[in-house]
Amino acid sequence: MNNENLTIHFKVKDFGAWRTSYNTHEKDRVSAGITNGRVFRSPEDPNEVVILQDVADVSKARTWLTSNEMKSVMEKSGVLGSPSIRFAAAA
């Protein structure tokens, strides 16, 4: 059972385009030890996104999230600015 959680908060240009890209990278997330992703949208701004995920290995997940490949994927999928990335252990 995973005892770490990952929250990512960001804005996108177009939610539909971003979601398509997100869905195609499921295997990459699993390889980085990131699973059980739940995507939420702000009711005030449907292009504001929060993802809650479970993390098996924070170090591995952090390395993947900050990789040049991931930065490129986020840019191409329409992520605006730098996402807010937070890790938290279960209490």
C-alpha positions as MATLAB code, in Angstrom:
seq = 'MNNENLTIHFKVKDFGAWRTSYNTHEKDRVSAGITNGRVFRSPEDPNEVVILQDVADVSKARTWLTSNEMKSVMEKSGVLGSPSIRFAAAA';
ca = [
       0.000    0.000    0.000;
       1.310    3.433   -0.923;
       1.752    5.889    1.900;
       2.763    8.923   -0.136;
       0.471   11.192   -2.101;
       1.217   13.591   -4.911;
      -0.874   16.658   -5.706;
      -0.294   18.622   -8.906;
      -2.170   21.884   -9.547;
      -1.966   23.826  -12.814;
      -3.870   25.583  -15.593;
      -4.184   24.394  -19.175;
      -5.098   26.119  -22.435;
      -7.694   23.470  -23.309;
      -8.806   20.743  -20.902;
      -9.878   18.309  -23.647;
      -6.501   18.457  -25.405;
      -4.635   18.160  -22.106;
      -6.755   15.185  -20.966;
      -6.027   13.298  -24.189;
      -2.292   13.785  -23.606;
      -2.600   12.823  -19.917;
      -4.396    9.603  -20.815;
      -1.700    8.556  -23.309;
       1.037    8.767  -20.639;
      -0.452    6.322  -18.122;
       2.344    3.764  -18.672;
       4.977    6.451  -18.038;
       3.330    7.396  -14.743;
       3.141    3.752  -13.643;
       6.833    3.282  -14.548;
       7.632    6.240  -12.280;
       5.632    4.643   -9.452;
       2.708    7.066   -9.779;
      -0.706    5.382   -9.700;
      -4.378    5.891   -8.916;
      -4.584    9.331  -10.536;
      -7.769   11.282   -9.903;
      -8.303   14.385  -12.035;
     -10.400   17.303  -10.775;
     -11.422   20.569  -12.447;
     -12.289   23.847  -10.789;
     -16.003   24.705  -11.069;
     -15.062   28.373  -11.608;
     -12.444   27.649  -14.298;
     -12.681   24.305  -16.148;
      -9.080   24.754  -17.363;
      -7.761   24.738  -13.782;
      -6.751   21.169  -12.950;
      -5.789   19.301   -9.781;
      -4.496   15.722   -9.913;
      -4.269   13.539   -6.798;
      -2.078   10.446   -7.143;
      -0.454    7.716   -5.070;
       3.335    7.451   -5.107;
       5.396    4.326   -4.383;
       8.806    6.067   -4.479;
       8.985    9.856   -4.029;
      12.555   10.119   -5.313;
      11.724    8.216   -8.529;
       8.514   10.217   -9.053;
      10.289   13.547   -8.463;
      13.034   12.625  -10.959;
      10.427   11.776  -13.603;
       8.302   14.876  -12.954;
      11.283   17.222  -13.275;
      12.768   15.522  -16.352;
      13.173   17.412  -19.628;
      10.908   14.830  -21.275;
       8.098   15.581  -18.823;
       8.554   19.345  -19.196;
       8.234   18.911  -22.973;
       5.100   16.761  -22.596;
       3.502   19.368  -20.312;
       4.273   22.194  -22.746;
       2.905   20.253  -25.727;
      -0.273   19.328  -23.828;
      -1.003   22.995  -23.072;
       0.038   23.332  -19.407;
       0.416   27.041  -18.643;
       3.311   28.105  -16.431;
       4.893   25.837  -13.839;
       2.653   23.376  -12.032;
       2.512   23.318   -8.248;
       3.804   19.881   -7.199;
       3.410   18.693   -3.603;
       4.248   15.370   -1.971;
       2.630   14.404    1.342;
       2.862   11.340    3.530;
      -0.255    9.783    4.982;
      -0.784   10.781    8.605;
];
